[in-house]
Tab-separated table of C-alpha atoms and ligand atoms in Angstrom:
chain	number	residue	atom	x	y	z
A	21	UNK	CA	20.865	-17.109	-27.548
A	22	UNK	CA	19.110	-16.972	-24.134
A	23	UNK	CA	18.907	-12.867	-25.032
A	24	UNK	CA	17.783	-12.495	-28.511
A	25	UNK	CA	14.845	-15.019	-27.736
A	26	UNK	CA	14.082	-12.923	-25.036
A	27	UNK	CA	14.270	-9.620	-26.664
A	28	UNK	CA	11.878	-10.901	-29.501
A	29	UNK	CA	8.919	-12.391	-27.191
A	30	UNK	CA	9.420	-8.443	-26.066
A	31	UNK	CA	9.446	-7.599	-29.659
A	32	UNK	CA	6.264	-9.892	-30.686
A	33	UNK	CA	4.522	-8.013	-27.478
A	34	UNK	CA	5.213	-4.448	-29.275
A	35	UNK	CA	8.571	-3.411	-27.541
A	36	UNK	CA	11.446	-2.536	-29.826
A	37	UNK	CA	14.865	-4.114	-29.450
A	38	UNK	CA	16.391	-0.710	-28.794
A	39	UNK	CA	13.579	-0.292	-25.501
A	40	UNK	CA	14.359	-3.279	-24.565
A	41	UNK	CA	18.248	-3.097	-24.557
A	42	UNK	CA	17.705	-0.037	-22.697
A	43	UNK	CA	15.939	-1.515	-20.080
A	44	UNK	CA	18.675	-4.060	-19.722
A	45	UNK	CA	21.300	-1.744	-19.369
A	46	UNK	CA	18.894	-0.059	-16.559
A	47	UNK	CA	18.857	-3.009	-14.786
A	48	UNK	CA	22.624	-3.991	-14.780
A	49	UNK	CA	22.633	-0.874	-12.537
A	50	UNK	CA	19.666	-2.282	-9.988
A	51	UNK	CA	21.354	-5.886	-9.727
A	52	UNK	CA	22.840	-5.475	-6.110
A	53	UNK	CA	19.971	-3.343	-4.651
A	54	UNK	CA	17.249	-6.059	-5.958
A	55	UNK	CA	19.456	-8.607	-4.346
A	56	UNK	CA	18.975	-6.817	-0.971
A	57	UNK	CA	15.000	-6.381	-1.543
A	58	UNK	CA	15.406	-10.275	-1.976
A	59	UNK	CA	16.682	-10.788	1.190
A	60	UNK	CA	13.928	-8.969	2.849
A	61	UNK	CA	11.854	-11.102	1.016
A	62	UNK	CA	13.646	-14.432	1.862
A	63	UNK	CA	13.338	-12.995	5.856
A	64	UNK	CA	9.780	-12.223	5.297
A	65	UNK	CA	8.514	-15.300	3.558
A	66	UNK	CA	10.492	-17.504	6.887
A	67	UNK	CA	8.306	-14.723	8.863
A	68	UNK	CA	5.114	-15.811	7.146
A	69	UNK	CA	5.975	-19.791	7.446
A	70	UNK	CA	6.827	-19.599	11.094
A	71	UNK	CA	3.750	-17.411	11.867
A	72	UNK	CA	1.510	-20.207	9.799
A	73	UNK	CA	3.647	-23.284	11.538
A	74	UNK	CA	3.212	-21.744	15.054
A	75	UNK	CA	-0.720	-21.238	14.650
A	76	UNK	CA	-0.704	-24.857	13.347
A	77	UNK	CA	-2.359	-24.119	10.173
A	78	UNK	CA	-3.805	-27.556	8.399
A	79	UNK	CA	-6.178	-28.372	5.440
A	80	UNK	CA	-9.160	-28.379	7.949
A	81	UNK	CA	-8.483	-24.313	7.823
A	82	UNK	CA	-9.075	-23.521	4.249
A	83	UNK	CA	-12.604	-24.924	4.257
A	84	UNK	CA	-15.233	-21.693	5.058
A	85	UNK	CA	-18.682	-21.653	7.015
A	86	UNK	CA	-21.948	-20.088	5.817
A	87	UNK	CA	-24.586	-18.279	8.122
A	88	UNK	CA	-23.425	-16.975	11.915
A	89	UNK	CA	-19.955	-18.312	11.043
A	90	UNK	CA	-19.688	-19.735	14.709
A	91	UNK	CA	-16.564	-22.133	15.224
A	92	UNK	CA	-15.400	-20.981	12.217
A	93	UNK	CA	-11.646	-22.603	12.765
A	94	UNK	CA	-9.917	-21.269	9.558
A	95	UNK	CA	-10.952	-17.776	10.090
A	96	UNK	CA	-10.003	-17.563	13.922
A	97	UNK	CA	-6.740	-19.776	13.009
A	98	UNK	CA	-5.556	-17.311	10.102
A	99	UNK	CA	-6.177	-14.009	12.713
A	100	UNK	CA	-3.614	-15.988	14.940
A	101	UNK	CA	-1.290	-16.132	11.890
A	102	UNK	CA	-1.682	-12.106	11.432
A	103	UNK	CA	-1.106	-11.630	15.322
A	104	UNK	CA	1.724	-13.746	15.019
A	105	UNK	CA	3.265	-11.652	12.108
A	106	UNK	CA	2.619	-8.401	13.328
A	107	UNK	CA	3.839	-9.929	16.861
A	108	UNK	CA	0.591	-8.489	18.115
A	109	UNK	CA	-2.081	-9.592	21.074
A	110	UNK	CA	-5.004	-10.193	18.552
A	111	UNK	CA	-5.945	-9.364	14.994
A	112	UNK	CA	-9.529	-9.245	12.859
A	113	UNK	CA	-8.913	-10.255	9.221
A	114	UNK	CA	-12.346	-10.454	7.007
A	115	UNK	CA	-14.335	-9.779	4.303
A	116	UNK	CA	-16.784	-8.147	5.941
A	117	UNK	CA	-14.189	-5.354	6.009
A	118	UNK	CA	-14.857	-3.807	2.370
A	119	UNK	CA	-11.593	-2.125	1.888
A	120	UNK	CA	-8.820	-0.461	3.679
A	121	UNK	CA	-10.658	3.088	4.553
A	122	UNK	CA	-13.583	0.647	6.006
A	123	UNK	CA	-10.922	-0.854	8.121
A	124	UNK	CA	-9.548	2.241	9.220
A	125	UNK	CA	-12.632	3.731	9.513
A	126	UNK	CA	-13.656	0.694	11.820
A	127	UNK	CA	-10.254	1.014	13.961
A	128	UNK	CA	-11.126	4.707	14.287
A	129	UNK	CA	-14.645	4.291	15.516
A	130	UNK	CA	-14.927	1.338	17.444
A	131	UNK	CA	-12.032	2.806	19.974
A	132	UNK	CA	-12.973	6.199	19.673
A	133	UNK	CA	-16.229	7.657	22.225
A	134	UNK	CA	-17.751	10.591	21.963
A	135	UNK	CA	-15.530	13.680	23.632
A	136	UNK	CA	-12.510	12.094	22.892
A	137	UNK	CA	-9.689	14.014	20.298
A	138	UNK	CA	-7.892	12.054	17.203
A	139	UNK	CA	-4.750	13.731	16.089
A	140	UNK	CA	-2.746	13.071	13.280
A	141	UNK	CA	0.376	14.177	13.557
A	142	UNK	CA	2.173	13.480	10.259
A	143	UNK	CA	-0.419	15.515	8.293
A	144	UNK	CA	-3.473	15.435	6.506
A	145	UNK	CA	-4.348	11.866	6.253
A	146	UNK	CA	-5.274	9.879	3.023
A	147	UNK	CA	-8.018	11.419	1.089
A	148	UNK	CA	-11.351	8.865	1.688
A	149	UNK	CA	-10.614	9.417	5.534
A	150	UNK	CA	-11.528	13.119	5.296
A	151	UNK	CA	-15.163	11.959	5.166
A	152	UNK	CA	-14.334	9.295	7.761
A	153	UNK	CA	-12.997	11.753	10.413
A	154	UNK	CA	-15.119	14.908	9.257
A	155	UNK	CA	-12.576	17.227	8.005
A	156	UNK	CA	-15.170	16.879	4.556
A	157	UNK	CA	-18.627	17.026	6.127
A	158	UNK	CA	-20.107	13.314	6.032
A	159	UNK	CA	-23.109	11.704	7.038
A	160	UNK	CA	-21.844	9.371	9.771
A	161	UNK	CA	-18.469	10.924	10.674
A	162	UNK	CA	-16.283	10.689	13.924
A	163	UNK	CA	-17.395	14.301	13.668
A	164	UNK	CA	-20.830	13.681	13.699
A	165	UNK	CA	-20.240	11.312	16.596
A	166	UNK	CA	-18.611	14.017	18.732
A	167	UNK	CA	-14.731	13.085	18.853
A	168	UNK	CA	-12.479	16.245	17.619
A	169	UNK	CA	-9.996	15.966	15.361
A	170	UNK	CA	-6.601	18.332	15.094
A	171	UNK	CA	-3.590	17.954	13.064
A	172	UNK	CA	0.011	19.022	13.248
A	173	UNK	CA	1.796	19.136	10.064
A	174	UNK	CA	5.532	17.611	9.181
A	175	UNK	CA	8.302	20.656	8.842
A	176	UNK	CA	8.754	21.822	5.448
A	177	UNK	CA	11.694	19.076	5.754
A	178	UNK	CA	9.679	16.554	6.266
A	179	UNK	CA	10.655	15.566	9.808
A	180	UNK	CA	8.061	15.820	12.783
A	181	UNK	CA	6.853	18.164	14.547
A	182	UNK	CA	7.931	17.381	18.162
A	183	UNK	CA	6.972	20.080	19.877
A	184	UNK	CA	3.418	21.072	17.620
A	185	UNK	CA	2.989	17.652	18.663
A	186	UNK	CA	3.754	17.472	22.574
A	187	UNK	CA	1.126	21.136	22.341
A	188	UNK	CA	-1.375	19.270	20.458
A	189	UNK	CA	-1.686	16.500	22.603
A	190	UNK	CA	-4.322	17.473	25.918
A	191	UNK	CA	-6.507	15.812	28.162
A	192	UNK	CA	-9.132	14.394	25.322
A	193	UNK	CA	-6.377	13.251	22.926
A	194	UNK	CA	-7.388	9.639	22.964
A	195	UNK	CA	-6.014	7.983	19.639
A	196	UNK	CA	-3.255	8.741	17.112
A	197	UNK	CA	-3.299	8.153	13.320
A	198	UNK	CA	0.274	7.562	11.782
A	199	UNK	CA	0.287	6.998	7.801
A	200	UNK	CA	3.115	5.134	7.152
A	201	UNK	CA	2.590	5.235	3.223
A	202	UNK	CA	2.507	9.020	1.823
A	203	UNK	CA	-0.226	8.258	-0.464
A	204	UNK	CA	-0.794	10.302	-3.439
A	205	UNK	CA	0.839	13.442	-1.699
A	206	UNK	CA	4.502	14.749	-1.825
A	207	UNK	CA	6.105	13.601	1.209
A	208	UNK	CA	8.397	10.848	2.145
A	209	UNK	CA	6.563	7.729	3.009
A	210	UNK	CA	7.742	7.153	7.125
A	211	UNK	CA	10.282	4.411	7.795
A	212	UNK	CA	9.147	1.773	10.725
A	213	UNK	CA	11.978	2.707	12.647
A	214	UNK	CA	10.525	7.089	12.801
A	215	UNK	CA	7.128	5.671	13.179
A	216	UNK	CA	9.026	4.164	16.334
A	217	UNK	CA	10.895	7.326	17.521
A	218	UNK	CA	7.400	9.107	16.914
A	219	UNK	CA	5.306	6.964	18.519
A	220	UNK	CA	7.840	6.305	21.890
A	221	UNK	CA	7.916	10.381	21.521
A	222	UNK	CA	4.034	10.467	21.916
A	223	UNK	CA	4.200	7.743	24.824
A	224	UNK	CA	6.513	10.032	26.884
A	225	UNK	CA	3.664	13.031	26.107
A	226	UNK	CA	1.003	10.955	27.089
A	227	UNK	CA	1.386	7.067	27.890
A	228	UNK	CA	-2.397	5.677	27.410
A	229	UNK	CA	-2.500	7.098	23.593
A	230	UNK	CA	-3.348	4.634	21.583
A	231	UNK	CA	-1.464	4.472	18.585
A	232	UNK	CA	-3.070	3.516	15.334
A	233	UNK	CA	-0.772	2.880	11.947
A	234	UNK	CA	-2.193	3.410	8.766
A	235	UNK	CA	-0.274	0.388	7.005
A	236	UNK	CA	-1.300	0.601	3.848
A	237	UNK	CA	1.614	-0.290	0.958
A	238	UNK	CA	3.926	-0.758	3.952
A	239	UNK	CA	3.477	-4.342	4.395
A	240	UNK	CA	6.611	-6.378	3.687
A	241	UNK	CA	9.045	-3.741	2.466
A	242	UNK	CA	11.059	-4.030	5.955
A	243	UNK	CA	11.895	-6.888	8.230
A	244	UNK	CA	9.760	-5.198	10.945
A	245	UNK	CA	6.534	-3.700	11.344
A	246	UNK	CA	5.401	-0.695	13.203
A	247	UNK	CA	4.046	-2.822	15.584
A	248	UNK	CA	7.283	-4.303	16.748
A	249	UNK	CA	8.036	-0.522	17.652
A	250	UNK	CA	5.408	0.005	19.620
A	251	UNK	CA	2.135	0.829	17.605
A	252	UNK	CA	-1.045	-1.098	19.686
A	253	UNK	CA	-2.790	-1.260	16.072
A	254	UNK	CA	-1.817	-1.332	11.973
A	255	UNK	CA	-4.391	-1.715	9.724
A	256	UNK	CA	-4.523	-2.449	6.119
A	257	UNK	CA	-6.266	-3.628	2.788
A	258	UNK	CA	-6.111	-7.001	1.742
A	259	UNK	CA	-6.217	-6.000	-1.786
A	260	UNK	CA	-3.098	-4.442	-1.408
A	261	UNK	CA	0.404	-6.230	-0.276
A	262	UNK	CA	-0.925	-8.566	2.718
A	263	UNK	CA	-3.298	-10.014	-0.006
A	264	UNK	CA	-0.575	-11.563	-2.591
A	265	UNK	CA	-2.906	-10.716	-5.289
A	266	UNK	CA	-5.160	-13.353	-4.502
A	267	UNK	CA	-7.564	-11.849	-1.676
A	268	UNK	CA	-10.245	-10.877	-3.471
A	269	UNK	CA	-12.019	-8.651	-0.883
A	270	UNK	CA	-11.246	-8.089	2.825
A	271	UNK	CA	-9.015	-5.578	5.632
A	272	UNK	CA	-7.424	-6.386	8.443
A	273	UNK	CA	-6.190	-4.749	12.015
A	274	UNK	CA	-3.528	-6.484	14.069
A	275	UNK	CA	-2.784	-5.101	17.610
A	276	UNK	CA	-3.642	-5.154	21.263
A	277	UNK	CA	-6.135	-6.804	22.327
A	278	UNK	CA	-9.129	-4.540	23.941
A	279	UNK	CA	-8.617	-2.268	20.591
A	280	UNK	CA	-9.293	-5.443	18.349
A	281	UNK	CA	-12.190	-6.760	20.859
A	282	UNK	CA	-13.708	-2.845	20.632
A	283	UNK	CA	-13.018	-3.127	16.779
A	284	UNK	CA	-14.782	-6.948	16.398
A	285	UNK	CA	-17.929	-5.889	18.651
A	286	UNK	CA	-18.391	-2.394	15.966
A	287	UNK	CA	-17.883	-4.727	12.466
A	288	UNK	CA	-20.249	-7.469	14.132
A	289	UNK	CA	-22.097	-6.163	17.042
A	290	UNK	CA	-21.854	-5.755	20.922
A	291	UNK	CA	-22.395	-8.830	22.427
A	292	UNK	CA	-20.951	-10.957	19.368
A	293	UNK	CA	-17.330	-9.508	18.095
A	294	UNK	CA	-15.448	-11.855	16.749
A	295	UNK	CA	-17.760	-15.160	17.073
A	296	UNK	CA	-19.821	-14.561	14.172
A	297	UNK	CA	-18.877	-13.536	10.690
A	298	UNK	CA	-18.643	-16.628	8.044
A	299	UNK	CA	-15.749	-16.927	5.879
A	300	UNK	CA	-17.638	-18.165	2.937
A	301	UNK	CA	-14.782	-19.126	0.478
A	302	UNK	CA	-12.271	-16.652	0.709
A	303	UNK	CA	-10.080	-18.912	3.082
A	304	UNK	CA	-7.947	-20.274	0.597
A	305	UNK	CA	-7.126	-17.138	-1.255
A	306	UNK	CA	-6.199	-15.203	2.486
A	307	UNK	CA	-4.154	-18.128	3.218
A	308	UNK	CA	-1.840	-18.158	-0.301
A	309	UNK	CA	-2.006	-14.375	-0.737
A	310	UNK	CA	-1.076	-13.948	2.851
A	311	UNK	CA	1.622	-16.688	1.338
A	312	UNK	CA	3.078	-14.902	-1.541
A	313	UNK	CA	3.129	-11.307	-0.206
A	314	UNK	CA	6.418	-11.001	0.938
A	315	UNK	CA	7.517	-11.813	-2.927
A	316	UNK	CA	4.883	-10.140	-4.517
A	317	UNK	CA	5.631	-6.878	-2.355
A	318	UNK	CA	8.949	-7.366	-3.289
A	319	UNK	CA	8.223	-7.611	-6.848
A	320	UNK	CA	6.436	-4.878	-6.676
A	321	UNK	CA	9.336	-2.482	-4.890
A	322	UNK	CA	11.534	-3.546	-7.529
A	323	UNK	CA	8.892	-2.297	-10.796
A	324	UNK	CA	8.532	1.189	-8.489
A	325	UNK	CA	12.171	1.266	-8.337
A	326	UNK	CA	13.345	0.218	-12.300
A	327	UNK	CA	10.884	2.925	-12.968
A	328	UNK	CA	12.310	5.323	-11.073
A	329	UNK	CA	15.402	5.312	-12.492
A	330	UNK	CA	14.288	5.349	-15.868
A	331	UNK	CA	11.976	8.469	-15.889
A	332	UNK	CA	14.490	10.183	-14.015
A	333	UNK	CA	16.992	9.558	-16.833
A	334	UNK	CA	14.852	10.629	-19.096
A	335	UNK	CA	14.460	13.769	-16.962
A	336	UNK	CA	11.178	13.664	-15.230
A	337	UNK	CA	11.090	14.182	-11.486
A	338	UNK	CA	10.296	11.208	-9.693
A	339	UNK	CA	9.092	10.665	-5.761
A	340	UNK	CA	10.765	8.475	-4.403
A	341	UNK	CA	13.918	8.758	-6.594
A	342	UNK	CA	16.022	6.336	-8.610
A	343	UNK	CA	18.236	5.767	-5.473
A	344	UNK	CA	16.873	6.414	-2.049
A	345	UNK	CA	15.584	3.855	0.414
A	346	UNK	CA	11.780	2.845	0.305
A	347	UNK	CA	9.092	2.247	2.569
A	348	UNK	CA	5.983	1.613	0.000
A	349	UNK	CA	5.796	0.535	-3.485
A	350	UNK	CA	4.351	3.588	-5.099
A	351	UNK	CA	6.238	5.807	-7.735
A	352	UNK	CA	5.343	8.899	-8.683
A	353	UNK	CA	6.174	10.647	-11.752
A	354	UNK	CA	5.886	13.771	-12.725
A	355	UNK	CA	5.387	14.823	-16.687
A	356	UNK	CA	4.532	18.499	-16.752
A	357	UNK	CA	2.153	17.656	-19.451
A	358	UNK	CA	-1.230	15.805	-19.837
A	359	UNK	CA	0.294	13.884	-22.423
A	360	UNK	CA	3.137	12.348	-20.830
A	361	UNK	CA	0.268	10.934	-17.932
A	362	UNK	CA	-1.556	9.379	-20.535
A	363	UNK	CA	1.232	7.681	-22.721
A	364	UNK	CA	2.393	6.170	-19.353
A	365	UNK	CA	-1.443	5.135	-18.151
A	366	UNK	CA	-1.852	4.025	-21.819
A	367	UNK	CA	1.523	1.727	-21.724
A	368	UNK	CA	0.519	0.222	-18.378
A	369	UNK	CA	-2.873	-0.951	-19.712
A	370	UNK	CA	-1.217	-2.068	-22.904
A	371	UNK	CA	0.954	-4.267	-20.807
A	372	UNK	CA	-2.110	-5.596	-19.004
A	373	UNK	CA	-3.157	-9.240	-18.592
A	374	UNK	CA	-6.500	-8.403	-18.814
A	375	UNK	CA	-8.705	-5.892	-20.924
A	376	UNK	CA	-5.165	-4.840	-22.787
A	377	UNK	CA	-6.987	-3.772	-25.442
A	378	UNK	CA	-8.761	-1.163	-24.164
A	379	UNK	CA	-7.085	2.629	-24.261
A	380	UNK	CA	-7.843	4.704	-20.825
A	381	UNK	CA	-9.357	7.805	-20.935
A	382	UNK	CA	-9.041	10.868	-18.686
A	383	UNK	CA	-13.138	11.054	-17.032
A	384	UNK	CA	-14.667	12.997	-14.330
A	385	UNK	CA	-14.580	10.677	-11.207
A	386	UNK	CA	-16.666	11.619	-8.864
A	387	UNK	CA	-14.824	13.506	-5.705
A	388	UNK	CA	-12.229	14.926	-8.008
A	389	UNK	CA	-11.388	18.517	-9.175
A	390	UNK	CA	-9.647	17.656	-12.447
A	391	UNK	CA	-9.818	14.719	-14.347
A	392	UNK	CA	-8.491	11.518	-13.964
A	393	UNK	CA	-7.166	8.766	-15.637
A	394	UNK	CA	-6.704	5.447	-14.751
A	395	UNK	CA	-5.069	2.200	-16.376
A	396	UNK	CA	-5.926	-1.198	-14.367
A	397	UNK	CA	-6.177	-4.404	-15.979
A	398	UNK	CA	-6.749	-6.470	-12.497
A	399	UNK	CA	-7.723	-9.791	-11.826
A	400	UNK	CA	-9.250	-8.458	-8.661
A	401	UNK	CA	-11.206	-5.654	-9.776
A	402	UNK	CA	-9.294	-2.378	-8.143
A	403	UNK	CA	-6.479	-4.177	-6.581
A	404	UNK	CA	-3.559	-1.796	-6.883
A	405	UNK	CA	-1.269	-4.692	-5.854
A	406	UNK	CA	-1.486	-5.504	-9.863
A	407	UNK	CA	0.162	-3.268	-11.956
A	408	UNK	CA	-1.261	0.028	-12.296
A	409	UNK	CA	-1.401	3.602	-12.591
A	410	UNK	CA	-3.374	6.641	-11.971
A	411	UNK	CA	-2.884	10.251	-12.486
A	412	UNK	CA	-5.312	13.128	-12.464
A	413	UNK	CA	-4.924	15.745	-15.478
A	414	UNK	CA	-3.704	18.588	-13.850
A	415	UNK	CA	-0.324	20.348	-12.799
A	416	UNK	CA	1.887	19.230	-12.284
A	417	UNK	CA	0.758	16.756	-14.374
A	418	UNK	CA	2.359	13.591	-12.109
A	419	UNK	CA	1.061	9.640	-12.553
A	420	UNK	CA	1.202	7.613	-9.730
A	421	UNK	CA	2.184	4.034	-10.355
A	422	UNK	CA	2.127	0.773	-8.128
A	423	UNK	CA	1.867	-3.168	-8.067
A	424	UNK	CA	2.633	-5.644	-10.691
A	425	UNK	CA	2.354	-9.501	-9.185
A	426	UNK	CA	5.397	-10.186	-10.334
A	427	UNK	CA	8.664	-8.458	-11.272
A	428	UNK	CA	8.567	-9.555	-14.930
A	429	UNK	CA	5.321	-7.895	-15.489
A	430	UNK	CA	6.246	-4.958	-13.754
A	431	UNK	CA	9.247	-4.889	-16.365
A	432	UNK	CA	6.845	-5.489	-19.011
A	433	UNK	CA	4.196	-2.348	-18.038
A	434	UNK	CA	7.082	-0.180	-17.281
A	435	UNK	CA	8.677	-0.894	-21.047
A	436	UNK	CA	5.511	-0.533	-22.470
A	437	UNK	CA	5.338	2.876	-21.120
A	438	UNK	CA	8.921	4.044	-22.222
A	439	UNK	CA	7.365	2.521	-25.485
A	440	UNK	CA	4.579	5.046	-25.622
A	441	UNK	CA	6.575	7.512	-24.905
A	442	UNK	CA	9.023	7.076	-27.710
A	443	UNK	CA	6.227	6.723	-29.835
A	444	UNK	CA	4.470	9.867	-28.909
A	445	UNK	CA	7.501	11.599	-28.917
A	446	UNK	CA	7.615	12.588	-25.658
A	447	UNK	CA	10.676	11.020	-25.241
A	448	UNK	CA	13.798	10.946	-27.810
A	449	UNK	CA	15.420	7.793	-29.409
A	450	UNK	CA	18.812	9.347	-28.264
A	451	UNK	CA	17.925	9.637	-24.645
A	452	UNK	CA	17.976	5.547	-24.587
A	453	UNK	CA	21.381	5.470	-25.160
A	454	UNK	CA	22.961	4.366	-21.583
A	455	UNK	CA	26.820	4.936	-21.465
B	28	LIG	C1	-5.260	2.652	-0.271
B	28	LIG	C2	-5.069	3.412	0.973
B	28	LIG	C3	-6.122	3.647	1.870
B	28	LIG	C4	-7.545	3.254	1.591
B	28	LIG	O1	-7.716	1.982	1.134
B	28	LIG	P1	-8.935	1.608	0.163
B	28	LIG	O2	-8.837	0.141	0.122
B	28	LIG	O3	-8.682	2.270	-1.139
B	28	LIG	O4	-10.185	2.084	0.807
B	28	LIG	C5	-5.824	4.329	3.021
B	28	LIG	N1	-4.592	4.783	3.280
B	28	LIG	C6	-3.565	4.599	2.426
B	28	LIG	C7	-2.213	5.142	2.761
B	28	LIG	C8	-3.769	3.910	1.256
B	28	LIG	O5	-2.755	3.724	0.420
């Protein structure tokens, strides 16, 4: 009884019984791993109550300031919380820092001085840094600013390069960037525990490095961070995991303290760091997203996951695949064909809570090569925490796919994709059939 009801809500929301059954069957096979991603969750929401409990978080700390922002109790009190989850000295959480590349960028900057060298030794970072670091000529760059930049690439396995490394490293090597998540390229996103082994590696090298961790889609997928292994800063997006869904603007940095003091006096200004800034009225909504991440993250890991292992079924090639360990909630599937990126940007949006009636388009955004499409139907305009997908239309033709608030929406998206696809015929009614 419990079953048919369900399968015909799905039905009145445009999935047929037979996608639907499928899906089931898919997830008969997922039942023990999504217990496990539970218990990470269950670990990490404790983590999150015990940081909030030990910073003696009370109503007084959801109410915001206006102007300078001095004494501003909720703000200072919810950068404990952060230090106290990341188990680091210090941490700057606000909404003066626009998005994650301006909180990188603002790591990077603010502990970087002219003649110094930043190396990256897992590879070329995430795209919008380029311009931050000057590999893309930009007005404003570390480039610009006089601090070098060199790069050592991961082996064509994917594991580091220890000794590229140990020859990269010299006298002016200053600062590290490690990105945990592997973005919108090809290789495998870095556990916590290698970030460890790398960054203990680059200690040995040279002990006063500091190491900087690109956190971004890493945040509650383990127990531990890659600042319990050693990193002195991670930095991340708040409209990504640490945000719940809720955060409707803001970064943060958690790590040791004269990197967050050098961080606070570059967002504010020398002389004020970390006094001024007003919270306005985003306290709240840092508070209960900060909340609700570990489950939402978790959520999230399970859509990326159910996905995988139905577009590899149906024969696709998927990054990460249907059973390996993760590290970050992104999927990646590749089609081969324009078609099969739109369909599955098309289903996504269809599935959407908001503006699900509106078909994506592949259009020339600005910074690409090729086209790109995009399906996002966010409460938080460009949170990729919600469910959604992009993919650019060209070879080898792969979407990328992240978020969802909770797991049941994930489900929903992801059905409504294998949905398109049936209907398109990109995909055959006889390749649903699950022995
Ligand atoms: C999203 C992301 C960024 C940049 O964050 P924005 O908020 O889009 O500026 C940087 N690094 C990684 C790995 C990311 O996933």
């Amino acid at each position: 009884m419990h079953n048919s009801n369900t399968a015909s809500i799905y039905e009145s929301l445009g999935i047929s019984k037979e996608v639907y059954e499928f899906g089931e069957k898919i997830l008969e096979g997922l039942r023990e791993r999504f217990d496990h991603i539970d218990e990470i969750a269950e670990y990490n929401q404790l983590k999150v109550i015990g940081a909030m409990q030990k910073a003696r978080v009370q109503e007084a700390c959801l109410m915001g300031t206006t102007g300078y922002g001095y004494n501003d109790t909720g703000r200072d009190t919810l950068e404990e919380v952060y230090a106290n989850i990341f188990h680091t000295e210090d941490a700057l959480v606000r909404p003066q820092i626009t998005c994650g590349t301006h909180a990188l960028a603002l790591a990077l900057m603010s502990n970087l001085r002219p003649g110094d060298e930043l190396l990256s030794p897992v590879g070329k970072p995430y795209d919008t840094l380029e311009e931050v670091i000057g590999i893309r000529p930009s007005k404003g760059s570390l480039k610009e600013y006089g601090i070098s930049y060199s790069q050592v690439d991961l082996l064509p396995d994917g594991s580091f390069d220890y000794e590229g490394i140990k020859n990269a490293i010299n006298d002016k090597t200053r600062l590290v960037t490690i990105q945990r998540s592997k973005g919108y390229q090809t290789r495998p996103t870095l556990s916590v525990e290698r970030i460890g082994e790398l960054i203990s590696f680059i200690k040995s090298v040279k002990s006063d490095i500091i190491c900087m961790v690109d956190n971004c889609y890493g945040e509650f997928i383990e127990t531990i961070e890659p600042s319990d292994l050693g990193a002195d800063m991670v930095v991340g997006s708040l409209i990504k995991n640490p945000g719940g869904g809720l955060a409707p603007i803001g970064g943060y940095i958690a790590g040791r303290k004269d990197c967050i003091e050098n961080a606070a006096y570059r967002l504010t200004s020398p002389g004020l760091g970390k006094e001024v800034g007003a919270s306005l009225g985003v306290l709240p909504s840092f508070y209960q997203g900060l909340f609700l991440a570990p489950t939402v993250a978790a959520g999230a890991l399970k859509g990326a996951i159910f996905a995988a292992n139905i577009y590899e079924r149906f024969g696709f090639d998927v990054v990460p695949n249907g059973s390996e360990e993760r590290y970050d909630i992104i999927q990646a599937v590749s089609f081969g064909k324009p078609e099969g990126v739109i369909a599955f940007c098309e289903g996504i949006q269809a599935a959407a809570p908001v503006d699900s009636f509106v078909t994506p388009e592949p259009w020339d955004m600005p910074g690409y090569d090729s086209q790109v499409i995009m399906a996002a139907g966010a409460f938080v305009s460009g949170s990729s925490i919600e469910l959604s997908a992009d993919g650019p239309i060209c070879p080898p033709y792969a979407v990328y796919f992240q978020g969802g608030l909770t797991f049941p929406h994930a489900k929903f998206g992801i059905l409504k994709t294998v949905q398109y696809m049936l209907d398109k015929g990109l995909v055959d009614k006889a390749q649903l059939v699950v022995k």
